[in-house]
Coordinates of N, CA and C in Angstrom, one line a residue:
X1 N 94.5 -21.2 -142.4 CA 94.1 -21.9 -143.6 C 95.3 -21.7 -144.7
X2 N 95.3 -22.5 -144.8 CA 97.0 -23.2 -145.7 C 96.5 -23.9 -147.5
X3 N 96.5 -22.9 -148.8 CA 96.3 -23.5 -150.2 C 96.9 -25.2 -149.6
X4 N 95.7 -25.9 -150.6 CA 96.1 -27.4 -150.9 C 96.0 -27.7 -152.1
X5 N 96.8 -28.4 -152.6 CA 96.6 -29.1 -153.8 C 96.5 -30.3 -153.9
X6 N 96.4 -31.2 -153.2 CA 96.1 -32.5 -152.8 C 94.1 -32.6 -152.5
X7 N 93.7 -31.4 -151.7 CA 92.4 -31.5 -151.7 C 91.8 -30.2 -151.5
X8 N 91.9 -29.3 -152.9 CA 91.6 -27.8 -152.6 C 89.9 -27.6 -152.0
X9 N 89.5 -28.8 -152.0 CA 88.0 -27.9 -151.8 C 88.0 -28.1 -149.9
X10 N 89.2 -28.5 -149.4 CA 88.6 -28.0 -147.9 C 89.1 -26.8 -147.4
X11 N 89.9 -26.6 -148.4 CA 90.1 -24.5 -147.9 C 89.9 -23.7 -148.3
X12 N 88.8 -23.2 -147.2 CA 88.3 -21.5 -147.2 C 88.9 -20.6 -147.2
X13 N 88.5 -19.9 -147.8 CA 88.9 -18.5 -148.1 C 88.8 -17.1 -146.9
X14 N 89.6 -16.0 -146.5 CA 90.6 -16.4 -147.0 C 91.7 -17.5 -147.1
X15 N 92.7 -17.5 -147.3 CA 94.1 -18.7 -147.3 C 95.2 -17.9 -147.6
X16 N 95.9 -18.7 -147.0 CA 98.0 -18.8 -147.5 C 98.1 -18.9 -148.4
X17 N 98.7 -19.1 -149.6 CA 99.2 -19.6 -150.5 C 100.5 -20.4 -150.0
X18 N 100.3 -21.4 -151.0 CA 102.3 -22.4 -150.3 C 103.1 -21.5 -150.4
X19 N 103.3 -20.4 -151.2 CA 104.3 -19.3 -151.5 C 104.3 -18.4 -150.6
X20 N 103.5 -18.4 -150.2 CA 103.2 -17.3 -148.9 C 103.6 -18.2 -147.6
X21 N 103.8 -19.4 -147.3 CA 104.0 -20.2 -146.5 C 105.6 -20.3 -146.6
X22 N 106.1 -20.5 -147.4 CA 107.3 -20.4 -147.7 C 108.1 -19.3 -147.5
X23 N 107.4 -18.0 -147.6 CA 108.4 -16.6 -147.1 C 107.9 -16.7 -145.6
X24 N 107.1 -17.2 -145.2 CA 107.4 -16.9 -143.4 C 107.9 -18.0 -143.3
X25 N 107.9 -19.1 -143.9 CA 109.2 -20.0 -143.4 C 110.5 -19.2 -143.2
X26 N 110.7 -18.9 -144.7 CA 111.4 -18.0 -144.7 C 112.0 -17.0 -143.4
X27 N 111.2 -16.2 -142.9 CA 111.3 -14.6 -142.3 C 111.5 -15.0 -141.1
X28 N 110.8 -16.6 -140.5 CA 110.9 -17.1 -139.3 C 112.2 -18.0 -139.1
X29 N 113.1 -18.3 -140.1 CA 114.4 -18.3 -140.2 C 115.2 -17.4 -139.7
X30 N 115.4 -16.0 -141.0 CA 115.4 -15.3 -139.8 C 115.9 -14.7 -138.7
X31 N 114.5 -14.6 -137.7 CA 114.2 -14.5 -136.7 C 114.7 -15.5 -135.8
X32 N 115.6 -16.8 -136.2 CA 115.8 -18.0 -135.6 C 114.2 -18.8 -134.1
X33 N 113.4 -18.2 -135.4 CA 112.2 -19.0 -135.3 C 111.9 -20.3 -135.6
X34 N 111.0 -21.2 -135.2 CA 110.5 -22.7 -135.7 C 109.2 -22.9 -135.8
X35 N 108.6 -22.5 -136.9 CA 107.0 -22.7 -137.2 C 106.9 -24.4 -137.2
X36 N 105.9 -24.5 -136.0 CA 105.5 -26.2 -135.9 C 104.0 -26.3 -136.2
X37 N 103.9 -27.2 -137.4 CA 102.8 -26.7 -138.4 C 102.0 -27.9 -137.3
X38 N 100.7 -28.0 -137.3 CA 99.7 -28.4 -136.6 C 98.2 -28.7 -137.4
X39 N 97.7 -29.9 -137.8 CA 96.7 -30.0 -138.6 C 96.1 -30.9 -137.1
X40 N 95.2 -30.4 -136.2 CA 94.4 -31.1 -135.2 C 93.3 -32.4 -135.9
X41 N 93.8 -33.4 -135.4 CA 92.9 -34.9 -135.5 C 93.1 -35.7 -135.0
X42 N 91.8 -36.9 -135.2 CA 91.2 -36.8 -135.5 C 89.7 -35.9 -135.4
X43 N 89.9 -35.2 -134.3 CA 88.8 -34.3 -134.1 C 89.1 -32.6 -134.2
X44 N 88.3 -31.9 -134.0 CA 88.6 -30.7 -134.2 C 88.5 -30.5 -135.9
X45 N 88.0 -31.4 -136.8 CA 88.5 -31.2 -138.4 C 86.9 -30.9 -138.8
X46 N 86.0 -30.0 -138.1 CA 84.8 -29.0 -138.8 C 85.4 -28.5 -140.2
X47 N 86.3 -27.3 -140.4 CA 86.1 -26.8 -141.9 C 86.7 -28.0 -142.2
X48 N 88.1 -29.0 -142.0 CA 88.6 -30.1 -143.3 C 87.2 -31.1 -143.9
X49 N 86.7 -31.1 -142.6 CA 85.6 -32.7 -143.3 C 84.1 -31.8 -143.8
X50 N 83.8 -30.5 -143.8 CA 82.5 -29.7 -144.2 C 82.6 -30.2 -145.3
X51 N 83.3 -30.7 -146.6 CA 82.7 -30.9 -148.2 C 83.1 -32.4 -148.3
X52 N 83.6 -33.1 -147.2 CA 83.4 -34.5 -146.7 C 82.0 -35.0 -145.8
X53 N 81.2 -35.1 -146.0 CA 80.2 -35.9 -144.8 C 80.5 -37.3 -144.8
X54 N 80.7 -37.9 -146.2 CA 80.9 -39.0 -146.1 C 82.4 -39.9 -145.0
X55 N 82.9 -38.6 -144.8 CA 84.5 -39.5 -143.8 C 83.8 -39.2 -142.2
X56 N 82.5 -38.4 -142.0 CA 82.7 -37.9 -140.7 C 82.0 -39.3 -140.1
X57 N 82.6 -39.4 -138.3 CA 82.1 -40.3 -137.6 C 80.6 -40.1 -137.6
X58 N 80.4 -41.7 -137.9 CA 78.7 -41.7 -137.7 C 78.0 -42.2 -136.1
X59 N 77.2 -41.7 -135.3 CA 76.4 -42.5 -134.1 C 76.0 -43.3 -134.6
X60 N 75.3 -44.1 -133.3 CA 74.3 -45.4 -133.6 C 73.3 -45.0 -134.1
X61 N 73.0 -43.5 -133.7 CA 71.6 -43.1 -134.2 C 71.8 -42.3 -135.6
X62 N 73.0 -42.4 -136.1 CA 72.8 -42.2 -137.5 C 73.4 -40.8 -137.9
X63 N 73.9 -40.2 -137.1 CA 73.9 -38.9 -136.7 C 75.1 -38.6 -136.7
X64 N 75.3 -37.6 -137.7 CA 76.9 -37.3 -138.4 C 77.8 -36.2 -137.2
X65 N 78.8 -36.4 -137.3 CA 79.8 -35.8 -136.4 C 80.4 -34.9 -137.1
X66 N 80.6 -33.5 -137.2 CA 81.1 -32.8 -138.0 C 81.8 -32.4 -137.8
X67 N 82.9 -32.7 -136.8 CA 84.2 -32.2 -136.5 C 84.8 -33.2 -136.3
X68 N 84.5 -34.7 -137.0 CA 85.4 -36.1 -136.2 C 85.0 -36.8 -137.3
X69 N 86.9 -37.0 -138.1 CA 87.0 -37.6 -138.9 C 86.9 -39.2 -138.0
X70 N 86.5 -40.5 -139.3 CA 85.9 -41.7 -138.7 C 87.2 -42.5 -139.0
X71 N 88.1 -42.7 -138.1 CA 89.1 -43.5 -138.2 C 89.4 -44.7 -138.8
X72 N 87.7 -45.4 -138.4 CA 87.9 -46.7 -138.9 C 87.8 -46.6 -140.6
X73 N 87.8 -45.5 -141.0 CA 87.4 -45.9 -142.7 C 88.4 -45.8 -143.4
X74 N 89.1 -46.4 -144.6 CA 90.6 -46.2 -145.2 C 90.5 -44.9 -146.4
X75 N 89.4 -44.6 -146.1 CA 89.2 -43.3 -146.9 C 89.5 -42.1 -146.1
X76 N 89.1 -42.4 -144.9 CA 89.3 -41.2 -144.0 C 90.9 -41.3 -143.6
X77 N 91.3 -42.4 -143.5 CA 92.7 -42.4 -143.3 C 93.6 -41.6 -144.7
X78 N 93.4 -42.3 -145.6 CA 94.1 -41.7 -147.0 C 94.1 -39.8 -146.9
X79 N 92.8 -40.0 -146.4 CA 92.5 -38.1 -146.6 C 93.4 -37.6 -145.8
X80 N 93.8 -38.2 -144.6 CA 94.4 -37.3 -143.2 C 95.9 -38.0 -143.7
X81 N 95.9 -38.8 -144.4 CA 97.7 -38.8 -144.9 C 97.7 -37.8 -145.6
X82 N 96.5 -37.7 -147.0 CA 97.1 -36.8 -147.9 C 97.5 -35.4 -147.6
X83 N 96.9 -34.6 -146.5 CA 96.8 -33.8 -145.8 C 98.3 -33.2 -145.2
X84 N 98.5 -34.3 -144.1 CA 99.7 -34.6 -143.9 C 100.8 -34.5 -144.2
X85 N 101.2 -35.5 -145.4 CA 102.2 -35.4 -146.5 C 102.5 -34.1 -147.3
X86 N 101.4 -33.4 -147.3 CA 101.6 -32.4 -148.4 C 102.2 -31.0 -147.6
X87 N 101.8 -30.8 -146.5 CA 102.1 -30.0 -145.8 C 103.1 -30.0 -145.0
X88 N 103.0 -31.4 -144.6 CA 104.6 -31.4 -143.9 C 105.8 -30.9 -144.8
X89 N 106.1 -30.6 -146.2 CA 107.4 -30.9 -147.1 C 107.1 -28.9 -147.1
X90 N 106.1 -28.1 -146.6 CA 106.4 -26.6 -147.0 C 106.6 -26.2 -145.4
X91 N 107.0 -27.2 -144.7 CA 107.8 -27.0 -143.2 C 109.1 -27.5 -143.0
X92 N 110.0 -26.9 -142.9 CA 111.4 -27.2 -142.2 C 111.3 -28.0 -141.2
X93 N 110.4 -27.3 -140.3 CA 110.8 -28.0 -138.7 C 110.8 -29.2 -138.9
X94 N 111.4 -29.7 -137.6 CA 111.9 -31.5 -137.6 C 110.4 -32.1 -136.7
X95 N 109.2 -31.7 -136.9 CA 108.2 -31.4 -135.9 C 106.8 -31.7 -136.9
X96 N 105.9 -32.5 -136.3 CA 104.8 -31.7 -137.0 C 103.4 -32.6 -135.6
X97 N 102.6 -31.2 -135.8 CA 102.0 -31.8 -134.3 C 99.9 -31.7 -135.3
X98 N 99.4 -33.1 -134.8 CA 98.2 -33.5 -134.4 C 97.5 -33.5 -133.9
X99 N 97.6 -33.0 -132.8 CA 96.8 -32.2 -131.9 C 96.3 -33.9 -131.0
X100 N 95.4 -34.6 -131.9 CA 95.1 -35.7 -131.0 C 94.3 -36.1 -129.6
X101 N 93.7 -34.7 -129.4 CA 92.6 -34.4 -128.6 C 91.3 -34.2 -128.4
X102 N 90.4 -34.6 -127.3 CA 89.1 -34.6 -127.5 C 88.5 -34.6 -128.7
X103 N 89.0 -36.1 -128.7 CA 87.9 -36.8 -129.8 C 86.5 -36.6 -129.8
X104 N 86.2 -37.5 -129.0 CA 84.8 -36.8 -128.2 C 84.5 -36.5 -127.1
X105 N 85.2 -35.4 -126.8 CA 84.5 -34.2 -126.1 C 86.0 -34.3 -125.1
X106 N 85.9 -33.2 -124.1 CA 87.1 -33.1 -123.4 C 87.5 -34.2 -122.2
X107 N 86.1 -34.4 -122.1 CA 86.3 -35.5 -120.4 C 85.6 -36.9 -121.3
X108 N 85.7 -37.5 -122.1 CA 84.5 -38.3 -122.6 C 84.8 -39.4 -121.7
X109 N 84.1 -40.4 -122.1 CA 83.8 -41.6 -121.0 C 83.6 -42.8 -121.8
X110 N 83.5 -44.3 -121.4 CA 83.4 -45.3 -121.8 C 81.6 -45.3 -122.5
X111 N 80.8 -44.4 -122.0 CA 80.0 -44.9 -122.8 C 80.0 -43.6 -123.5
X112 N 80.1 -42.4 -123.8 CA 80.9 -41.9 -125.0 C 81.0 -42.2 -126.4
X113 N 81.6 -43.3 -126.1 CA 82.2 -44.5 -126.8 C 81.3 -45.7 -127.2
X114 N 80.6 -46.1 -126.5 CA 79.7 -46.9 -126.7 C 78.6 -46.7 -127.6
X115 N 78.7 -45.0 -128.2 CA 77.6 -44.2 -129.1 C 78.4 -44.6 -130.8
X116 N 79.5 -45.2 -130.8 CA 80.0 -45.6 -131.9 C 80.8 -46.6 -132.2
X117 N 79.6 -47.8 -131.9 CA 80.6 -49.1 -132.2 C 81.0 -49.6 -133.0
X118 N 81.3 -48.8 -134.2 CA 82.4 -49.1 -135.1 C 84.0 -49.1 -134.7
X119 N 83.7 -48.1 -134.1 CA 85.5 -47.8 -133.1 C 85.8 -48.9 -132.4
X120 N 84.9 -49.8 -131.6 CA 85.2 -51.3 -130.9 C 85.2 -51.9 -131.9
X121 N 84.5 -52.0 -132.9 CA 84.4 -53.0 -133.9 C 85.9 -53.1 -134.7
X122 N 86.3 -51.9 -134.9 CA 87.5 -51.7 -135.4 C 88.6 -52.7 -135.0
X123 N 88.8 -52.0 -133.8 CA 89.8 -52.3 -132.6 C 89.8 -53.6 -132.3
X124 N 89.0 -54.2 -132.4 CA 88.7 -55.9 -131.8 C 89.4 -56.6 -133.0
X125 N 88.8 -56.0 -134.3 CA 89.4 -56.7 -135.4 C 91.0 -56.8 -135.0
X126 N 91.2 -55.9 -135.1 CA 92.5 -55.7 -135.3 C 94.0 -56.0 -133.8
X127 N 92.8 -56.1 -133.0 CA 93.6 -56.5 -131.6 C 93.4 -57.1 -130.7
X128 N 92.2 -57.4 -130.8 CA 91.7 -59.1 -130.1 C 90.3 -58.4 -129.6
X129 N 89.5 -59.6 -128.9 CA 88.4 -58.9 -128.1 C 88.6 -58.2 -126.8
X130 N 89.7 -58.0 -126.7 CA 89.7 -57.0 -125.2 C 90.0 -55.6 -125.6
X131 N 90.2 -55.3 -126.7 CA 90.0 -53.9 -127.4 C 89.0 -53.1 -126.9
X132 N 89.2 -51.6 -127.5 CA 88.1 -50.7 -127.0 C 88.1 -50.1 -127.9
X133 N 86.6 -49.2 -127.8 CA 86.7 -47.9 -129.1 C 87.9 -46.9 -129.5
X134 N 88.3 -46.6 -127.6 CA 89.3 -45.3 -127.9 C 91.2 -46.0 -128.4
X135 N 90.8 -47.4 -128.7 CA 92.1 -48.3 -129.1 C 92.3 -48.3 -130.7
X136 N 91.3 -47.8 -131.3 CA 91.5 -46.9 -132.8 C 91.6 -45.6 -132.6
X137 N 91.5 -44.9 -131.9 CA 91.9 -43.2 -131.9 C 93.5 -43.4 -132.0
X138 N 93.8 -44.0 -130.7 CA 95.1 -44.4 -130.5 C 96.3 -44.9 -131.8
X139 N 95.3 -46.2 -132.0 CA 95.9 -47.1 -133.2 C 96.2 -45.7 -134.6
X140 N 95.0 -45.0 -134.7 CA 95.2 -44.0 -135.9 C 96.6 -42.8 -135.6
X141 N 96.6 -42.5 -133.6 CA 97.9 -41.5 -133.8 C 98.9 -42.3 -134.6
X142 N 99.1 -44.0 -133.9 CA 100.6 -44.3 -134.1 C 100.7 -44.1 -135.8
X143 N 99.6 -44.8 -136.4 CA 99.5 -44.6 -137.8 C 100.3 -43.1 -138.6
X144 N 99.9 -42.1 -138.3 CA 100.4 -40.7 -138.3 C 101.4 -40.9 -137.8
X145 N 102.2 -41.4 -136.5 CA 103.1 -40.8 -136.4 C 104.2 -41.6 -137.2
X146 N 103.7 -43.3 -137.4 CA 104.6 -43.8 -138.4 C 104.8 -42.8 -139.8
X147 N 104.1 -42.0 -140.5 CA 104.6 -41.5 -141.8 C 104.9 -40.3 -140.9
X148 N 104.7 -39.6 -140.2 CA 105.9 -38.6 -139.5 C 107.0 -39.1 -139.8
X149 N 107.3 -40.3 -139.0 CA 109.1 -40.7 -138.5 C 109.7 -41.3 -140.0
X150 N 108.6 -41.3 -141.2 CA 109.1 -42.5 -142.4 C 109.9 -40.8 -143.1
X151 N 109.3 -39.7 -143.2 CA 109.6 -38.3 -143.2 C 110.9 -37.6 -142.5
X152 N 111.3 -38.1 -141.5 CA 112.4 -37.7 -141.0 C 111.7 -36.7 -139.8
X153 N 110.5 -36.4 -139.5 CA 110.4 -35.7 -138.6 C 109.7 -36.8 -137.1
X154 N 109.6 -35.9 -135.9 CA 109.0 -36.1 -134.5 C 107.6 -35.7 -134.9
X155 N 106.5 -36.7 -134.5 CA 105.3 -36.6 -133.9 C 105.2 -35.5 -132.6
X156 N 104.2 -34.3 -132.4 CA 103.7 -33.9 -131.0 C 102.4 -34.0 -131.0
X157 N 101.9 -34.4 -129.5 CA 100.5 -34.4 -129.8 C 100.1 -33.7 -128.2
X158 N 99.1 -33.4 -128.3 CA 98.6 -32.8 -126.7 C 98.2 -34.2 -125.6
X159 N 98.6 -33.8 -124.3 CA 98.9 -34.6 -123.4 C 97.2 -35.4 -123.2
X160 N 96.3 -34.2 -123.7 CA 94.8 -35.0 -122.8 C 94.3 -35.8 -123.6
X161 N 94.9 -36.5 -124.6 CA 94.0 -37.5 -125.5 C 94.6 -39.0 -125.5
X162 N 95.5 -39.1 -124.4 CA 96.3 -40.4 -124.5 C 95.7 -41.7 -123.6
X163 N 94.6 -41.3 -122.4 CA 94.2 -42.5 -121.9 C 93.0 -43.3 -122.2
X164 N 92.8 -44.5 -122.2 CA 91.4 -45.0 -122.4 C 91.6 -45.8 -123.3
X165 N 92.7 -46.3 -123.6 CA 92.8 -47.2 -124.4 C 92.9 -49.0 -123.4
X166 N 92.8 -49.6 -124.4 CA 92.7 -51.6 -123.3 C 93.8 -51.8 -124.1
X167 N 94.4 -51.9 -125.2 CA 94.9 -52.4 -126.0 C 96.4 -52.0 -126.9
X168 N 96.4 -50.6 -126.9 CA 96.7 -49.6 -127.5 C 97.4 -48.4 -126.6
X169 N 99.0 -48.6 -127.1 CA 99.5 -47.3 -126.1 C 100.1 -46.3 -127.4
X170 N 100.0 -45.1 -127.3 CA 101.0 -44.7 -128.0 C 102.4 -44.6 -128.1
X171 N 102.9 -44.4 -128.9 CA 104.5 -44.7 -129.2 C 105.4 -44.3 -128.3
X172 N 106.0 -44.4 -128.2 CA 107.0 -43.6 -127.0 C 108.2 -42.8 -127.9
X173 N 108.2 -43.1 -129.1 CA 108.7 -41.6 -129.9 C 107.8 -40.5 -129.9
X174 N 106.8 -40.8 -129.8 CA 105.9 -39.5 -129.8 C 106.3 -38.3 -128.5
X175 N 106.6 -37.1 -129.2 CA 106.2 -36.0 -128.0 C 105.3 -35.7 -127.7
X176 N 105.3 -35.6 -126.3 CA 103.8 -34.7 -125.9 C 103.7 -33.6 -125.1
X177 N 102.9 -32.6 -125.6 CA 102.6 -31.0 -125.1 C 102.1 -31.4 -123.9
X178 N 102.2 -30.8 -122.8 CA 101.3 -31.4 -121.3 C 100.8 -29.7 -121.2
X179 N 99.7 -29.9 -120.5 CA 99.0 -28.5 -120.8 C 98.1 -29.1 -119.7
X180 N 97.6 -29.6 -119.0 CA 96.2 -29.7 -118.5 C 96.2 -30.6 -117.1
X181 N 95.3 -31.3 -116.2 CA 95.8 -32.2 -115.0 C 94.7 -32.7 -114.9
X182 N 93.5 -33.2 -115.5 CA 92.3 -33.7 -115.5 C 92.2 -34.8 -116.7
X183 N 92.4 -34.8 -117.9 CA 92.7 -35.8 -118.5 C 93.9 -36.5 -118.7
X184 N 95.0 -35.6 -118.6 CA 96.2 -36.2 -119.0 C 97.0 -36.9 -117.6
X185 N 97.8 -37.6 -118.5 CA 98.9 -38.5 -117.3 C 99.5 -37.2 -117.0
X186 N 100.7 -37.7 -115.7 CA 100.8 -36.6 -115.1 C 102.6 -36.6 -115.8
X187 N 103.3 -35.6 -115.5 CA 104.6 -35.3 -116.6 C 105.9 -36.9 -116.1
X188 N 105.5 -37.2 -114.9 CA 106.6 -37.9 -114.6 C 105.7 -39.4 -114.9
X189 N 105.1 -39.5 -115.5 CA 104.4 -40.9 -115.9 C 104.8 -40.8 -117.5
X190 N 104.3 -39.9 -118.1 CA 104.6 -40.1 -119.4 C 105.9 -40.2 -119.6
X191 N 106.9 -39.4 -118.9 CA 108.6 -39.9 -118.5 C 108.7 -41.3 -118.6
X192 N 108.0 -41.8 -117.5 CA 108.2 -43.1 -117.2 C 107.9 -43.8 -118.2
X193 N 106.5 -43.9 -119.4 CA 106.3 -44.5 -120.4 C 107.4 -43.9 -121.5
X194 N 108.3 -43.2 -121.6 CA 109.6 -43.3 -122.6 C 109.0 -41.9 -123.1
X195 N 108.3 -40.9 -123.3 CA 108.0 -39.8 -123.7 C 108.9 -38.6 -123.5
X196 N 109.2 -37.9 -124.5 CA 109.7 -36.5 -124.2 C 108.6 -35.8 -123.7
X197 N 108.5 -35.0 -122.8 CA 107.9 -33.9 -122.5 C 108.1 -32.4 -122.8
X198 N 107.0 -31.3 -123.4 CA 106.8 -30.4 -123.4 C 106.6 -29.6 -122.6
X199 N 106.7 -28.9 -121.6 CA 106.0 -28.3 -120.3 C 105.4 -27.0 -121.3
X200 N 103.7 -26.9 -121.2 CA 103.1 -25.6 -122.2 C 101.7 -25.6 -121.0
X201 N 102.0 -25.6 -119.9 CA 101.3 -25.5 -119.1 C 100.2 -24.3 -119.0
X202 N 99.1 -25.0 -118.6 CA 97.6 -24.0 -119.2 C 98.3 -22.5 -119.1
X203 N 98.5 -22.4 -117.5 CA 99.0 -20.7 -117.1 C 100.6 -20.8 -117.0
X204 N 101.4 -19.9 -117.7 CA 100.8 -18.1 -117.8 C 100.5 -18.5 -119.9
X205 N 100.6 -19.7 -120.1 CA 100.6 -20.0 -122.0 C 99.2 -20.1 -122.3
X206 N 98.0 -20.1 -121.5 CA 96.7 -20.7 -122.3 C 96.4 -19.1 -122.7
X207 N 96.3 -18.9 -124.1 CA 96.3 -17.9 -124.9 C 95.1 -17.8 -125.9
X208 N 93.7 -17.6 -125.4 CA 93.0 -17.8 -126.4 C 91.7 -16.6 -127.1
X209 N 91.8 -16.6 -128.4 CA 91.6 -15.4 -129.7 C 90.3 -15.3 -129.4
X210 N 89.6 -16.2 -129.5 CA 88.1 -16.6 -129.9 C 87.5 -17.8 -129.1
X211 N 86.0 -17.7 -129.6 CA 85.0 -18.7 -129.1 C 84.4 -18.5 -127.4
X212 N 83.9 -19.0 -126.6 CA 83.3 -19.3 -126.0 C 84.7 -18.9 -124.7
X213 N 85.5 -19.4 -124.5 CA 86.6 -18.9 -123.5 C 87.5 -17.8 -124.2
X214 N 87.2 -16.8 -125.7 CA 87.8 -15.5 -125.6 C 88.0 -14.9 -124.8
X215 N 89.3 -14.4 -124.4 CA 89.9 -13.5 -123.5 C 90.4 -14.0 -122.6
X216 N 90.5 -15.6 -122.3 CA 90.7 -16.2 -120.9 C 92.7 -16.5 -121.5
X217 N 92.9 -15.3 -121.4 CA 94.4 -15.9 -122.0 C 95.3 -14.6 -120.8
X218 N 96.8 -14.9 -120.5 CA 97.9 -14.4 -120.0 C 98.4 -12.9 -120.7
X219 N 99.2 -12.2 -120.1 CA 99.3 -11.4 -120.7 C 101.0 -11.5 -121.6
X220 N 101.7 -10.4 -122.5 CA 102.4 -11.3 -122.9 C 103.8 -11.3 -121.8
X221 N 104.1 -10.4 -121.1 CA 104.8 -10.3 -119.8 C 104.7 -11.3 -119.0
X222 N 103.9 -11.7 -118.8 CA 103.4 -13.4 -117.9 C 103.8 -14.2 -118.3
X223 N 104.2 -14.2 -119.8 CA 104.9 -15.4 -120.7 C 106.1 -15.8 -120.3
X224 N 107.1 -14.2 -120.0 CA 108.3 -14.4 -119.9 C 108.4 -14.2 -118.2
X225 N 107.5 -13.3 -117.5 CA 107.9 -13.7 -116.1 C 107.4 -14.2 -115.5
X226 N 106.2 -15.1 -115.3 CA 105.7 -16.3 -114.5 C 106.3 -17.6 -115.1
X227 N 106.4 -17.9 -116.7 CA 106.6 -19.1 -116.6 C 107.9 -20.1 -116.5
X228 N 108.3 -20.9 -116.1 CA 109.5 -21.6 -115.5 C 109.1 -23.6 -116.1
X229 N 110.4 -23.8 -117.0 CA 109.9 -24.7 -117.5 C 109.8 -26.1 -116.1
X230 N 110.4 -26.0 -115.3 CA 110.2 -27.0 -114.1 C 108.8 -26.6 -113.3
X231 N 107.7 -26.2 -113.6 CA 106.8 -26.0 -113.1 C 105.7 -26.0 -113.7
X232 N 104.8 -27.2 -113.9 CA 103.3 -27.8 -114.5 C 102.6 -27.5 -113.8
X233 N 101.7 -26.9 -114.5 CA 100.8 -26.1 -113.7 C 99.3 -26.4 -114.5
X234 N 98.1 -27.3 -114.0 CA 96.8 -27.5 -114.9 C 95.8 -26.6 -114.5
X235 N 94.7 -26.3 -114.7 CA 93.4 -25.8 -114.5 C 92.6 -26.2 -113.2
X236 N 92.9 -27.1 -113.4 CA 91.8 -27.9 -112.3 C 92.8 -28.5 -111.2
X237 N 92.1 -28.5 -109.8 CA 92.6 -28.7 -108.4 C 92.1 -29.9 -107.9

């Protein structure tokens, strides 16, 4: 949690201060470190949209989504620039990553999607009738990553959130983290669609603090002697 001044009431306490952001910029200099700042969306934003209900995606049944900002609204867009903008300028790096993953849910499906037809309704407007819902998820990375590149920096986003669109590809400036083998293209496809690749493959890097898979992480010796960047390696068989 990073102080904002563009929209202080979605950070909880504790927080960073920008000043306190600025000496680990600092100390990670340095260290000839590169902090790559990461604001996950459009999903994943529980504490950003908690004193928003009004930006969160709505169901057919009415039924608020509290971790998924609603793409199609220019309100919710404005919010996830201001967000953006403000934070990008107390980072150096030439980087700033969106995570851009499970929207809804890890494996979601066409009817998924079919629980909020605003996201087709969106999409059609805007790109004919053979659009789909998940062709605004998409439409909103490029959005992001155009005021990325207007900034001088590269877009990254994670590999499992890029298929399912009819209409809508992402940019091929975009980098992407490949980490997984069940949702995502596989490393020499995204190659082929013009992508840099990240190799952050689940093992020996899936490293995790908390929640429901705490503990399911590498140790930090595994980091430096199992992993080899020519070698992708997913979860699933």
């Amino acid at each position: 949690r990073v102080e904002s001044k563009t929209h202080p009431e979605v950070v909880t306490k504790p927080a960073l201060s920008q000043d306190d952001v600025r000496a680990l910029v600092a100390l990670a200099k340095q260290r000839h470190v590169t902090i790559v700042p990461e604001i996950d969306m459009p999903g994943h934003m529980t504490a950003a949209l908690a004193k928003h209900p009004e930006l969160q995606l709505t169901n057919s049944a009415g039924q608020k989504q509290k971790d998924k900002l609603d793409v199609t609204l220019p309100a919710a867009r404005k919010f996830a620039a201001d967000l953006v903008g403000e934070y990008m300028k107390l980072f150096p790096a030439p980087w700033w990553h969106m995570g851009a993953d499970e929207y809804l849910g890890a494996f979601s499906t066409d009817a998924d999607y079919q629980q909020y037809p605003q996201l087709a309704a969106y999409a059609q407007q805007k790109y004919g009738p053979n659009a789909n819902g998940k062709d605004a998820v998409l439409d909103f990375v490029n959005a992001i990553d155009q005021q990325v590149k207007a900034s001088g920096k590269r877009l990254r986003i994670w590999a499992d959130g890029m298929k399912g669109g009819a209409a809508v590809t992402i940019d091929p400036n975009v980098v992407v983290e490949w980490w997984e083998n069940r949702s995502s293209y596989n490393p020499d496809e995204l190659i082929a669609q013009g992508h840099d690749v990240l190799n952050v493959s689940w093992w020996p890097l899936y490293y995790v603090t908390g929640g429901p898979f705490k503990g399911l992480r590498s140790t930090e010796a595994d980091f430096y002697e199992q992993w080899d960047p020519w070698h992708f390696e997913g979860p699933y068989t």
